[in-house]
Every structure is written in structure tokens, then in C-alpha cells.
PDB file of C-alpha atoms in Angstrom:
ATOM      1  CA  TRP A   7     -17.298 -11.855   0.427  1.00 83.00           C
ATOM      2  CA  VAL A   8     -16.229  -9.559   2.955  1.00 91.00           C
ATOM      3  CA  MET A   9     -13.516  -7.938   1.979  1.00 89.00           C
ATOM      4  CA  LEU A  10     -15.654  -6.593  -1.087  1.00 89.00           C
ATOM      5  CA  SER A  11     -18.369  -5.810   1.271  1.00 94.00           C
ATOM      6  CA  ALA A  12     -15.382  -3.716   3.172  1.00 95.00           C
ATOM      7  CA  TYR A  13     -13.658  -2.239  -0.093  1.00 94.00           C
ATOM      8  CA  GLY A  14     -17.184  -1.654  -1.392  1.00 95.00           C
ATOM      9  CA  ILE A  15     -18.278   0.290   2.329  1.00 97.00           C
ATOM     10  CA  MET A  16     -14.549   2.525   1.502  1.00 96.00           C
ATOM     11  CA  GLU A  17     -16.344   3.547  -2.063  1.00 96.00           C
ATOM     12  CA  PHE A  18     -19.171   5.130  -1.326  1.00 97.00           C
ATOM     13  CA  ASN A  19     -18.050   6.173   2.471  1.00 96.00           C
ATOM     14  CA  ASP A  20     -15.502   7.961   0.551  1.00 96.00           C
ATOM     15  CA  MET A  21     -18.151   9.237  -2.506  1.00 97.00           C
ATOM     16  CA  SER A  22     -21.042  10.569  -0.296  1.00 96.00           C
ATOM     17  CA  ARG A  23     -18.596  13.373   0.372  1.00 95.00           C
ATOM     18  CA  VAL A  24     -19.207  14.759  -3.152  1.00 98.00           C
ATOM     19  CA  HIS A  25     -22.532  12.761  -3.821  1.00 97.00           C
ATOM     20  CA  TYR A  26     -24.925  11.516  -2.273  1.00 97.00           C
ATOM     21  CA  VAL A  27     -25.648   8.256  -1.331  1.00 97.00           C
ATOM     22  CA  ASP A  28     -27.839   6.973   0.268  1.00 97.00           C
ATOM     23  CA  PRO A  29     -27.065   5.719   3.570  1.00 95.00           C
ATOM     24  CA  ALA A  30     -29.062   3.187   3.863  1.00 97.00           C
ATOM     25  CA  LEU A  31     -27.026   1.288   1.667  1.00 96.00           C
ATOM     26  CA  ILE A  32     -23.661   1.833   4.175  1.00 96.00           C
ATOM     27  CA  GLU A  33     -25.615   1.492   7.236  1.00 97.00           C
ATOM     28  CA  ARG A  34     -27.409  -3.131   5.058  1.00 97.00           C
ATOM     29  CA  THR A  35     -23.360  -3.875   3.871  1.00 97.00           C
ATOM     30  CA  ALA A  36     -21.789  -3.059   6.873  1.00 97.00           C
ATOM     31  CA  ARG A  37     -24.604  -4.735   9.164  1.00 97.00           C
ATOM     32  CA  TRP A  38     -24.161  -8.251   7.118  1.00 97.00           C
ATOM     33  CA  LEU A  39     -20.335  -7.270   7.833  1.00 96.00           C
ATOM     34  CA  ILE A  40     -21.280  -7.642  11.182  1.00 97.00           C
ATOM     35  CA  GLN A  41     -22.852 -10.610  10.893  1.00 97.00           C
ATOM     36  CA  GLN A  42     -19.849 -12.254   8.952  1.00 97.00           C
ATOM     37  CA  GLN A  43     -17.886 -11.304  12.083  1.00 98.00           C
ATOM     38  CA  ARG A  44     -16.302 -15.320  14.098  1.00 97.00           C
ATOM     39  CA  LYS A  45     -16.737 -15.651  17.275  1.00 97.00           C
ATOM     40  CA  ASP A  46     -13.176 -14.590  18.266  1.00 97.00           C
ATOM     41  CA  GLY A  47     -13.560 -10.944  16.598  1.00 98.00           C
ATOM     42  CA  SER A  48     -12.033 -12.132  13.285  1.00 97.00           C
ATOM     43  CA  TRP A  49     -14.083 -12.149   9.298  1.00 95.00           C
ATOM     44  CA  PRO A  50     -13.169 -14.280   6.951  1.00 90.00           C
ATOM     45  CA  ALA A  51     -10.954 -14.470   3.921  1.00 83.00           C
ATOM     46  CA  THR A  52     -13.439 -15.015   1.599  1.00 73.00           C
ATOM     47  CA  GLY A  53     -13.449 -13.391  -1.952  1.00 64.00           C
ATOM     48  CA  VAL A  54      -9.660 -13.077  -1.492  1.00 66.00           C
ATOM     49  CA  SER A  55      -6.706 -14.153  -3.977  1.00 62.00           C
ATOM     50  CA  TYR A  56      -5.011 -17.713  -4.251  1.00 64.00           C
ATOM     51  CA  ALA A  57      -1.957 -15.529  -2.818  1.00 62.00           C
ATOM     52  CA  TRP A  58      -4.161 -14.356   0.190  1.00 64.00           C
ATOM     53  CA  GLN A  59      -5.102 -17.530   0.748  1.00 62.00           C
ATOM     54  CA  GLN A  60      -1.815 -18.954   1.065  1.00 61.00           C
ATOM     55  CA  LEU A  61      -0.298 -15.852   3.889  1.00 61.00           C
ATOM     56  CA  GLN A  62       0.049 -17.981   7.689  1.00 56.00           C
ATOM     57  CA  ASN A  63      -3.248 -16.405   8.466  1.00 68.00           C
ATOM     58  CA  SER A  64      -5.121 -15.071   6.212  1.00 82.00           C
ATOM     59  CA  ASP A  65      -8.176 -13.969   7.991  1.00 90.00           C
ATOM     60  CA  LEU A  66      -5.241 -11.074   9.772  1.00 94.00           C
ATOM     61  CA  PRO A  67      -5.488  -8.960   6.916  1.00 93.00           C
ATOM     62  CA  VAL A  68      -9.129  -9.284   6.156  1.00 93.00           C
ATOM     63  CA  THR A  69     -10.489  -8.656   9.654  1.00 97.00           C
ATOM     64  CA  ALA A  70      -7.876  -5.758   9.781  1.00 97.00           C
ATOM     65  CA  TYR A  71      -9.594  -3.858   5.953  1.00 96.00           C
ATOM     66  CA  VAL A  72     -13.017  -5.050   7.793  1.00 97.00           C
ATOM     67  CA  VAL A  73     -12.055  -3.200  10.317  1.00 98.00           C
ATOM     68  CA  TYR A  74     -10.785   0.271   9.044  1.00 98.00           C
ATOM     69  CA  ALA A  75     -13.247  -0.109   6.640  1.00 98.00           C
ATOM     70  CA  LEU A  76     -15.486   0.364   9.704  1.00 98.00           C
ATOM     71  CA  LEU A  77     -13.675   3.193  11.029  1.00 98.00           C
ATOM     72  CA  GLU A  78     -14.321   5.341   7.994  1.00 97.00           C
ATOM     73  CA  ALA A  79     -17.778   4.922   7.368  1.00 97.00           C
ATOM     74  CA  GLY A  80     -17.916   5.642  11.413  1.00 97.00           C
ATOM     75  CA  TYR A  81     -18.489   2.570  12.583  1.00 97.00           C
ATOM     76  CA  GLU A  82     -16.212   3.190  15.602  1.00 97.00           C
ATOM     77  CA  ASP A  83     -18.580   2.544  18.562  1.00 96.00           C
ATOM     78  CA  GLU A  84     -19.399  -1.086  17.242  1.00 97.00           C
ATOM     79  CA  GLN A  85     -18.991  -3.737  19.303  1.00 98.00           C
ATOM     80  CA  ALA A  86     -17.550  -6.051  15.949  1.00 98.00           C
ATOM     81  CA  THR A  87     -14.990  -3.220  15.348  1.00 98.00           C
ATOM     82  CA  ARG A  88     -13.440  -3.266  18.936  1.00 98.00           C
ATOM     83  CA  LEU A  89     -13.463  -6.846  18.703  1.00 98.00           C
ATOM     84  CA  GLY A  90     -11.928  -7.201  15.571  1.00 98.00           C
ATOM     85  CA  LEU A  91      -9.353  -4.103  16.935  1.00 98.00           C
ATOM     86  CA  ASP A  92      -8.999  -7.082  20.084  1.00 98.00           C
ATOM     87  CA  TYR A  93      -8.433  -9.701  17.088  1.00 98.00           C
ATOM     88  CA  ILE A  94      -6.181  -7.571  14.911  1.00 98.00           C
ATOM     89  CA  ALA A  95      -3.677  -6.910  18.346  1.00 98.00           C
ATOM     90  CA  ASN A  96      -3.773 -10.635  19.686  1.00 97.00           C
ATOM     91  CA  ASN A  97      -2.578 -11.380  16.321  1.00 97.00           C
ATOM     92  CA  LEU A  98      -0.385  -8.809  15.536  1.00 96.00           C
ATOM     93  CA  GLU A  99       2.686 -10.827  15.552  1.00 94.00           C
ATOM     94  CA  GLN A 100       1.418 -13.170  13.012  1.00 93.00           C
ATOM     95  CA  ALA A 101       1.886 -10.005  10.127  1.00 94.00           C
ATOM     96  CA  GLU A 102       4.866 -10.623   8.129  1.00 92.00           C
ATOM     97  CA  ASP A 103       4.394  -8.563   5.111  1.00 93.00           C
ATOM     98  CA  PRO A 104       4.322  -4.981   4.123  1.00 96.00           C
ATOM     99  CA  TYR A 105       0.446  -5.090   2.594  1.00 93.00           C
ATOM    100  CA  VAL A 106      -0.665  -7.408   5.761  1.00 94.00           C
ATOM    101  CA  LEU A 107       1.239  -5.007   7.868  1.00 97.00           C
ATOM    102  CA  ALA A 108       0.461  -1.642   5.670  1.00 97.00           C
ATOM    103  CA  LEU A 109      -3.993  -2.733   6.221  1.00 97.00           C
ATOM    104  CA  ILE A 110      -3.217  -3.164   9.767  1.00 98.00           C
ATOM    105  CA  ALA A 111      -1.652   0.015   9.628  1.00 98.00           C
ATOM    106  CA  ASN A 112      -4.263   2.185   8.537  1.00 98.00           C
ATOM    107  CA  ALA A 113      -7.004   0.429  11.206  1.00 98.00           C
ATOM    108  CA  LEU A 114      -5.086   0.604  13.912  1.00 98.00           C
ATOM    109  CA  VAL A 115      -4.493   4.430  12.747  1.00 98.00           C
ATOM    110  CA  ALA A 116      -8.601   5.044  12.153  1.00 98.00           C
ATOM    111  CA  ASP A 117      -8.978   3.905  14.973  1.00 98.00           C
ATOM    112  CA  SER A 118      -6.353   5.905  17.463  1.00 98.00           C
ATOM    113  CA  PRO A 119      -3.012   7.170  16.008  1.00 98.00           C
ATOM    114  CA  ASP A 120      -1.171   8.237  18.768  1.00 97.00           C
ATOM    115  CA  SER A 121      -1.604   4.938  20.463  1.00 98.00           C
ATOM    116  CA  PRO A 122       1.851   2.784  21.439  1.00 98.00           C
ATOM    117  CA  LEU A 123       0.261   0.050  19.930  1.00 98.00           C
ATOM    118  CA  THR A 124      -0.003   1.878  17.079  1.00 98.00           C
ATOM    119  CA  GLN A 125       2.903   3.956  17.273  1.00 98.00           C
ATOM    120  CA  GLU A 126       5.113   0.285  17.317  1.00 98.00           C
ATOM    121  CA  VAL A 127       3.457  -1.361  14.268  1.00 98.00           C
ATOM    122  CA  LEU A 128       3.862   2.658  11.808  1.00 98.00           C
ATOM    123  CA  LYS A 129       7.668   2.295  13.217  1.00 98.00           C
ATOM    124  CA  ARG A 130       7.495  -1.441  12.790  1.00 98.00           C
ATOM    125  CA  LEU A 131       6.405  -0.843   9.262  1.00 98.00           C
ATOM    126  CA  GLU A 132       8.925   2.119   9.057  1.00 98.00           C
ATOM    127  CA  SER A 133      11.898  -0.521   8.502  1.00 98.00           C
ATOM    128  CA  MET A 134      10.937  -2.545   6.251  1.00 98.00           C
ATOM    129  CA  LYS A 135      11.220   0.096   3.601  1.00 98.00           C
ATOM    130  CA  ILE A 136      13.542  -0.436   0.929  1.00 98.00           C
ATOM    131  CA  VAL A 137      15.284   2.401  -0.596  1.00 98.00           C
ATOM    132  CA  GLU A 138      16.633   3.526  -4.089  1.00 97.00           C
ATOM    133  CA  GLU A 139      18.557   6.581  -3.926  1.00 95.00           C
ATOM    134  CA  ASP A 140      15.214   8.976  -3.122  1.00 95.00           C
ATOM    135  CA  ARG A 141      12.308   6.881  -3.619  1.00 98.00           C
ATOM    136  CA  VAL A 142      10.937   5.146  -0.440  1.00 98.00           C
ATOM    137  CA  TYR A 143       8.978   1.576  -1.445  1.00 98.00           C
ATOM    138  CA  TRP A 144       7.716  -1.526   0.109  1.00 97.00           C
ATOM    139  CA  ALA A 145       7.585  -5.436  -1.457  1.00 95.00           C
ATOM    140  CA  SER A 146       4.788  -7.563  -1.265  1.00 90.00           C
ATOM    141  CA  GLN A 147       5.076 -11.252  -1.389  1.00 85.00           C
ATOM    142  CA  ALA A 148       1.221 -12.374  -0.220  1.00 80.00           C
ATOM    143  CA  GLY A 149      -0.507  -9.824  -3.563  1.00 78.00           C
ATOM    144  CA  SER A 150      -3.340  -7.410  -3.243  1.00 82.00           C
ATOM    145  CA  PHE A 151      -7.056  -8.710  -2.059  1.00 80.00           C
ATOM    146  CA  MET A 152      -7.743  -8.614  -5.811  1.00 76.00           C
ATOM    147  CA  GLY A 153      -4.824 -10.514  -6.982  1.00 78.00           C
ATOM    148  CA  GLY A 154      -2.218  -7.412  -7.326  1.00 82.00           C
ATOM    149  CA  LYS A 155       1.682  -8.882  -7.828  1.00 86.00           C
ATOM    150  CA  GLY A 156       4.800  -8.248  -7.950  1.00 89.00           C
ATOM    151  CA  GLN A 157       5.506  -4.021  -8.774  1.00 92.00           C
ATOM    152  CA  ALA A 158       0.828  -3.806  -9.425  1.00 92.00           C
ATOM    153  CA  ALA A 159       1.478  -5.149  -5.444  1.00 90.00           C
ATOM    154  CA  SER A 160       4.241  -3.019  -4.526  1.00 94.00           C
ATOM    155  CA  ILE A 161       2.484   0.355  -5.590  1.00 95.00           C
ATOM    156  CA  GLU A 162      -0.567  -0.400  -3.110  1.00 94.00           C
ATOM    157  CA  THR A 163       1.526  -1.865  -0.383  1.00 95.00           C
ATOM    158  CA  THR A 164       3.154   1.890  -0.494  1.00 97.00           C
ATOM    159  CA  ALA A 165       0.642   4.162  -0.848  1.00 97.00           C
ATOM    160  CA  LEU A 166      -1.165   1.456   1.484  1.00 97.00           C
ATOM    161  CA  ALA A 167       2.039   2.878   3.789  1.00 98.00           C
ATOM    162  CA  ALA A 168       2.120   6.640   3.323  1.00 98.00           C
ATOM    163  CA  TYR A 169      -1.450   6.951   3.553  1.00 98.00           C
ATOM    164  CA  ALA A 170      -1.317   5.425   7.534  1.00 98.00           C
ATOM    165  CA  PHE A 171       2.134   7.631   7.933  1.00 98.00           C
ATOM    166  CA  LEU A 172       0.167  10.615   5.963  1.00 98.00           C
ATOM    167  CA  LYS A 173      -3.102  10.171   8.404  1.00 98.00           C
ATOM    168  CA  ALA A 174      -0.961   9.154  11.226  1.00 98.00           C
ATOM    169  CA  GLU A 175       1.155  12.682  10.488  1.00 98.00           C
ATOM    170  CA  VAL A 176       4.560  10.633  11.277  1.00 98.00           C
ATOM    171  CA  TYR A 177       8.236   9.174   8.795  1.00 98.00           C
ATOM    172  CA  PRO A 178       7.499  12.466   6.801  1.00 98.00           C
ATOM    173  CA  GLN A 179      10.542  11.850   5.005  1.00 97.00           C
ATOM    174  CA  THR A 180       9.277   8.394   3.784  1.00 98.00           C
ATOM    175  CA  VAL A 181       6.205   9.343   2.793  1.00 98.00           C
ATOM    176  CA  ASN A 182       7.910  12.069   0.317  1.00 98.00           C
ATOM    177  CA  GLY A 183      10.251   9.154  -0.771  1.00 98.00           C
ATOM    178  CA  ALA A 184       7.312   7.433  -1.295  1.00 98.00           C
ATOM    179  CA  LEU A 185       5.248   9.596  -3.696  1.00 96.00           C
ATOM    180  CA  SER A 186       8.333   9.547  -5.111  1.00 96.00           C
ATOM    181  CA  TYR A 187       8.027   5.547  -5.599  1.00 96.00           C
TER     182      TYR A 187
END
């Protein structure tokens, strides 16, 4: 269950900033995740919703999320993380849904917020926004990896997009609109 393990790394890493978490827990989970990586740099889409399994390349959002989790937990120098970033770059054109692109954006921002590739992805994501009065959001057809659909998926997608923009320090008006949404 690759996605849930990556989710666990994110959660325990965040928690460790305010409460003791045994570092061996994060290390064991990261090592297990790294062992699940395929030779092409991707991670398999296991433990994901049916909607995600129907995506053109369901391994792309999973790989983006795993890479994002590994980067957030301090595994930026791992060969697996670098291979995952290469996989993302080589398959980026397959990201059509804003949720998938927001996951990719967060992974790329966590690695190198100022790189041309990251800036290209952020610009593409920004162009996919929907504006209604002072509110901005992104609607996902893929839904979230936990199975959220409709407005729930839009809220999660909007939060992920806004977070990537905040971390990269770009598109402040869009972020304000996303927060209003």
C-alpha cells in the first residue's frame, strides 16, 4: 500500500515537528517505499481509489506523491527520489487532471521551487484554475487518492495547488482566491 505508506511518512514527519516520533518509524517506512519503486522510477498504483486506477497513467500521481513525501521527510539525496523526479519529468505531459498536476507541483516545489520545470508546471496549474467572483478553485475529475469526488475533490485539489504556490512564492492573487474558496 504505497500511497498509505507515503501518507504515513507525511503525517509522522509533520507530527515530529511538535511531538516525539521515533525516527526509525519514518526510516523503516521510507526504506519499504524505496523497495517498492520500479526500475523506471515509478511507484505502482496500489491502495488507491477506483477513479485513480482509471487514469491514463495512474502511476504518475502515485509517484509524485511518494516523491513529495520522501522530499518532505529529508530523502532528497536518495537515488530513488532522484529517479522518481526523472519519471515525473519524463511523463509530465500525461498529467491532464488538476489534482495530478497539483501533486506533481508539490513534489517539484519540494525539490527545486525555482527550476524551469517547476515554474512551467506551476504556470500550467495556474492556467487550469476556475474563477468565480473572488474565489479560485480547481475541479478534479480524477478525485483524490482516498476516493473524494465532486466538491470534496475540488477542495483537496485547491488546497494542494494553493500550497504549492505558497511554497514556491508565486501567484499570490490566486492563492488568496483559493483561500476564499
